[in-house]
Short mmCIF file of C-alpha atoms in Angstrom, two decimals:
data_model
loop_
_atom_site.label_atom_id
_atom_site.label_comp_id
_atom_site.label_asym_id
_atom_site.label_seq_id
_atom_site.Cartn_x
_atom_site.Cartn_y
_atom_site.Cartn_z
CA UNK A 30 -3.27 17.78 -1.55
CA UNK A 31 -1.48 15.55 -4.02
CA UNK A 32 -2.10 11.84 -3.60
CA UNK A 33 0.98 9.59 -3.60
CA UNK A 34 0.27 5.88 -3.82
CA UNK A 35 2.87 3.20 -3.14
CA UNK A 36 2.13 -0.15 -4.76
CA UNK A 37 4.17 -3.31 -4.27
CA UNK A 38 4.09 -5.05 -7.66
CA UNK A 39 3.33 -8.78 -7.66
CA UNK A 40 6.18 -11.19 -8.40
CA UNK A 41 3.77 -14.07 -9.09
CA UNK A 42 3.47 -15.81 -12.42
CA UNK A 43 -0.29 -16.14 -12.04
CA UNK A 44 -2.45 -13.30 -10.76
CA UNK A 45 -6.22 -13.14 -11.00
CA UNK A 46 -8.74 -10.39 -10.47
CA UNK A 47 -11.52 -10.54 -7.89
CA UNK A 48 -14.29 -8.23 -6.74
CA UNK A 49 -13.71 -6.83 -3.26
CA UNK A 50 -17.10 -5.10 -3.08
CA UNK A 51 -18.37 -4.80 0.51
CA UNK A 52 -15.76 -7.18 1.94
CA UNK A 53 -13.42 -6.88 4.89
CA UNK A 54 -13.37 -3.53 6.67
CA UNK A 55 -12.34 -1.16 3.89
CA UNK A 56 -15.91 0.00 3.15
CA UNK A 57 -15.31 -0.22 -0.60
CA UNK A 58 -18.29 -0.62 -2.93
CA UNK A 59 -16.41 -0.86 -6.25
CA UNK A 60 -17.86 -3.98 -7.86
CA UNK A 61 -15.49 -4.61 -10.78
CA UNK A 62 -12.78 -7.27 -10.31
CA UNK A 63 -9.19 -6.09 -9.82
CA UNK A 64 -5.83 -7.73 -9.24
CA UNK A 65 -4.53 -4.82 -7.16
CA UNK A 66 -6.93 -3.98 -4.29
CA UNK A 67 -5.80 -0.35 -4.10
CA UNK A 68 -7.36 0.26 -7.49
CA UNK A 69 -10.80 -0.56 -6.05
CA UNK A 70 -10.13 2.02 -3.32
CA UNK A 71 -8.80 4.64 -5.74
CA UNK A 72 -11.92 4.28 -7.88
CA UNK A 73 -13.76 5.99 -5.03
CA UNK A 74 -11.03 8.42 -3.95
CA UNK A 75 -9.59 10.12 -7.03
CA UNK A 76 -11.25 13.12 -8.64
CA UNK A 77 -11.21 14.94 -11.95
CA UNK A 78 -7.98 16.91 -12.57
CA UNK A 79 -6.54 15.76 -9.24
CA UNK A 80 -2.78 15.06 -9.25
CA UNK A 81 -1.98 11.44 -8.47
CA UNK A 82 1.52 9.98 -8.30
CA UNK A 83 1.71 6.19 -8.41
CA UNK A 84 4.98 4.77 -7.07
CA UNK A 85 5.39 1.23 -8.36
CA UNK A 86 7.79 -0.84 -6.24
CA UNK A 87 9.35 -3.42 -8.54
CA UNK A 88 11.51 -6.20 -7.13
CA UNK A 89 14.11 -7.59 -9.52
CA UNK A 90 13.44 -11.20 -10.37
CA UNK A 91 11.82 -12.45 -13.51
CA UNK A 92 11.85 -9.28 -15.60
CA UNK A 93 9.03 -10.35 -17.90
CA UNK A 94 6.77 -11.12 -14.92
CA UNK A 95 7.48 -7.76 -13.31
CA UNK A 96 6.73 -5.97 -16.56
CA UNK A 97 3.53 -7.99 -17.10
CA UNK A 98 2.26 -7.38 -13.56
CA UNK A 99 3.14 -3.69 -13.75
CA UNK A 100 1.14 -3.41 -16.96
CA UNK A 101 -1.82 -5.11 -15.28
CA UNK A 102 -1.82 -2.46 -12.56
CA UNK A 103 -1.59 0.41 -15.02
CA UNK A 104 -4.33 -0.99 -17.25
CA UNK A 105 -6.65 -1.41 -14.28
CA UNK A 106 -6.12 2.12 -13.03
CA UNK A 107 -6.29 3.73 -16.46
CA UNK A 108 -9.58 1.94 -17.13
CA UNK A 109 -10.98 3.30 -13.87
CA UNK A 110 -9.65 6.78 -14.52
CA UNK A 111 -11.06 6.96 -18.06
CA UNK A 112 -14.39 8.15 -16.68
CA UNK A 113 -12.84 10.29 -13.91
CA UNK A 114 -10.06 12.30 -15.52
CA UNK A 115 -7.46 12.53 -12.76
CA UNK A 116 -3.89 13.49 -13.72
CA UNK A 117 -1.87 10.34 -13.11
CA UNK A 118 1.92 10.06 -13.24
CA UNK A 119 4.00 6.96 -12.62
CA UNK A 120 7.31 6.58 -10.81
CA UNK A 121 9.26 3.37 -10.50
CA UNK A 122 11.38 1.97 -7.68
CA UNK A 123 13.44 -1.04 -8.72
CA UNK A 124 15.44 -2.94 -6.09
CA UNK A 125 17.07 -6.34 -5.71
CA UNK A 126 15.25 -9.36 -4.32
CA UNK A 127 17.39 -9.69 -1.22
CA UNK A 128 16.98 -8.66 2.40
CA UNK A 129 20.45 -7.34 3.09
CA UNK A 130 20.73 -4.24 5.25
CA UNK A 131 22.15 -2.32 2.29
CA UNK A 132 19.21 -3.24 0.06
CA UNK A 133 16.63 -2.25 2.66
CA UNK A 134 18.45 1.04 3.16
CA UNK A 135 18.28 1.60 -0.59
CA UNK A 136 14.56 0.74 -0.68
CA UNK A 137 13.77 3.17 2.11
CA UNK A 138 15.79 6.01 0.59
CA UNK A 139 14.10 5.48 -2.77
CA UNK A 140 10.67 5.54 -1.11
CA UNK A 141 11.48 8.73 0.74
CA UNK A 142 12.69 10.35 -2.47
CA UNK A 143 9.13 10.04 -3.81
CA UNK A 144 7.49 11.87 -0.90
CA UNK A 145 6.35 15.45 -1.50
CA UNK A 146 5.41 18.17 0.95
CA UNK A 147 1.78 18.19 2.17
CA UNK A 148 0.80 15.01 0.35
CA UNK A 149 -1.80 12.34 1.04
CA UNK A 150 -0.24 8.88 1.27
CA UNK A 151 -1.73 5.53 0.29
CA UNK A 152 -0.16 2.07 0.03
CA UNK A 153 -1.08 -1.39 -1.22
CA UNK A 154 0.98 -4.05 0.61
CA UNK A 155 -0.78 -7.10 -0.83
CA UNK A 156 2.12 -8.35 -2.93
CA UNK A 157 5.92 -8.35 -2.95
CA UNK A 158 8.63 -9.16 -0.39
CA UNK A 159 7.53 -9.40 3.24
CA UNK A 160 9.94 -6.68 4.34
CA UNK A 161 8.38 -3.97 2.17
CA UNK A 162 5.35 -3.36 4.45
CA UNK A 163 7.72 -2.66 7.35
CA UNK A 164 9.62 -0.18 5.21
CA UNK A 165 6.35 1.46 4.19
CA UNK A 166 5.61 2.06 7.88
CA UNK A 167 9.03 3.65 8.32
CA UNK A 168 8.68 5.81 5.22
CA UNK A 169 5.19 6.97 6.19
CA UNK A 170 6.29 7.80 9.72
CA UNK A 171 9.15 9.90 8.32
CA UNK A 172 6.79 11.59 5.85
CA UNK A 173 4.25 12.45 8.53
CA UNK A 174 6.91 14.02 10.75
CA UNK A 175 9.05 15.83 8.20
CA UNK A 176 6.86 16.36 5.11
CA UNK A 177 3.56 17.15 6.81
CA UNK A 178 2.02 14.18 4.99
CA UNK A 179 -1.42 12.81 5.76
CA UNK A 180 -1.50 9.01 6.03
CA UNK A 181 -4.77 8.01 4.37
CA UNK A 182 -4.94 4.28 3.71
CA UNK A 183 -2.76 1.18 3.83
CA UNK A 184 -4.60 -1.59 2.00
CA UNK A 185 -4.23 -5.35 2.03
CA UNK A 186 -6.21 -7.79 -0.10
CA UNK A 187 -6.70 -11.37 1.07
CA UNK A 188 -7.99 -14.37 -0.87
CA UNK A 189 -8.16 -18.11 -0.30
CA UNK A 190 -6.90 -20.28 -3.13
CA UNK A 191 -8.86 -23.41 -4.05
CA UNK A 192 -8.29 -25.50 -7.17
CA UNK A 193 -6.05 -22.74 -8.51
CA UNK A 194 -8.74 -20.09 -8.21
CA UNK A 195 -9.05 -17.17 -5.74
CA UNK A 196 -11.97 -17.53 -3.35
CA UNK A 197 -13.46 -15.51 -0.48
CA UNK A 198 -11.80 -12.15 -1.23
CA UNK A 199 -11.49 -9.74 1.69
CA UNK A 200 -10.31 -6.13 1.45
CA UNK A 201 -8.72 -4.77 4.61
CA UNK A 202 -7.80 -1.26 5.61
CA UNK A 203 -4.83 -1.84 7.96
CA UNK A 204 -3.95 1.83 8.44
CA UNK A 205 -4.64 1.41 12.17
CA UNK A 206 -1.49 -0.74 12.41
CA UNK A 207 0.53 2.27 11.30
CA UNK A 208 -0.95 4.33 14.12
CA UNK A 209 -0.50 1.44 16.55
CA UNK A 210 3.20 1.35 15.67
CA UNK A 211 3.50 5.09 16.29
CA UNK A 212 1.49 4.77 19.49
CA UNK A 213 3.71 2.08 20.99
CA UNK A 214 6.80 4.21 20.32
CA UNK A 215 5.15 7.06 22.20
CA UNK A 216 4.63 4.97 25.36
CA UNK A 217 7.36 6.24 27.67
CA UNK A 218 7.68 6.70 31.42
CA UNK A 219 4.76 4.38 32.19
CA UNK A 220 4.63 0.98 33.83
CA UNK A 221 4.25 -2.20 31.80
CA UNK A 222 0.73 -2.66 33.19
CA UNK A 223 -0.32 0.84 32.14
CA UNK A 224 1.25 0.30 28.71
CA UNK A 225 -0.78 -2.90 28.21
CA UNK A 226 -3.90 -1.05 29.31
CA UNK A 227 -3.17 1.70 26.78
CA UNK A 228 -2.91 -0.86 23.99
CA UNK A 229 -6.22 -2.42 25.05
CA UNK A 230 -7.78 1.03 24.96
CA UNK A 231 -6.35 1.61 21.45
CA UNK A 232 -8.03 -1.52 20.11
CA UNK A 233 -11.32 -0.64 21.77
CA UNK A 234 -11.65 2.61 19.85
#
């Protein structure tokens, strides 16, 4: 299955790489520092000659910053892939930095246009506008239902900032939140008490 990876490009002027090895709950052992956490995950997931489509979500703002941060992502991944040999292609989604209904509709349609039948889906929601992760959930739900897609990983990288430097990096696999969202929508014809109990059971798994 083709891997399709959605990455929200950072809008920050200053980004720094950290090592996420054995942190959080993502079970990632890649030791080299990265700016984009998904690259640490992909280092252990992509294979020789495998088709990988990277969808870079760029939010219009400072054009030079977007270009710089996009290049950082590509350089990181290409360095990782140099010893692997996967077939990587890049697609770009460029939208305005505004949260109007029309702009979110445009974002979602552009995301869906990148989905392919029987694909494996990944996402990095560390950076970018706060609304994009919600749209990723919507796009992935649509893809699972209508494109027979397999939702693999939704990744979030966390750091504390102290004296201008990133500290205490943690790499989290938050894919379970996607399934929690789907699960809550499926709760019909039950009492509120039973619904709460079902959610408790979900988190106990």
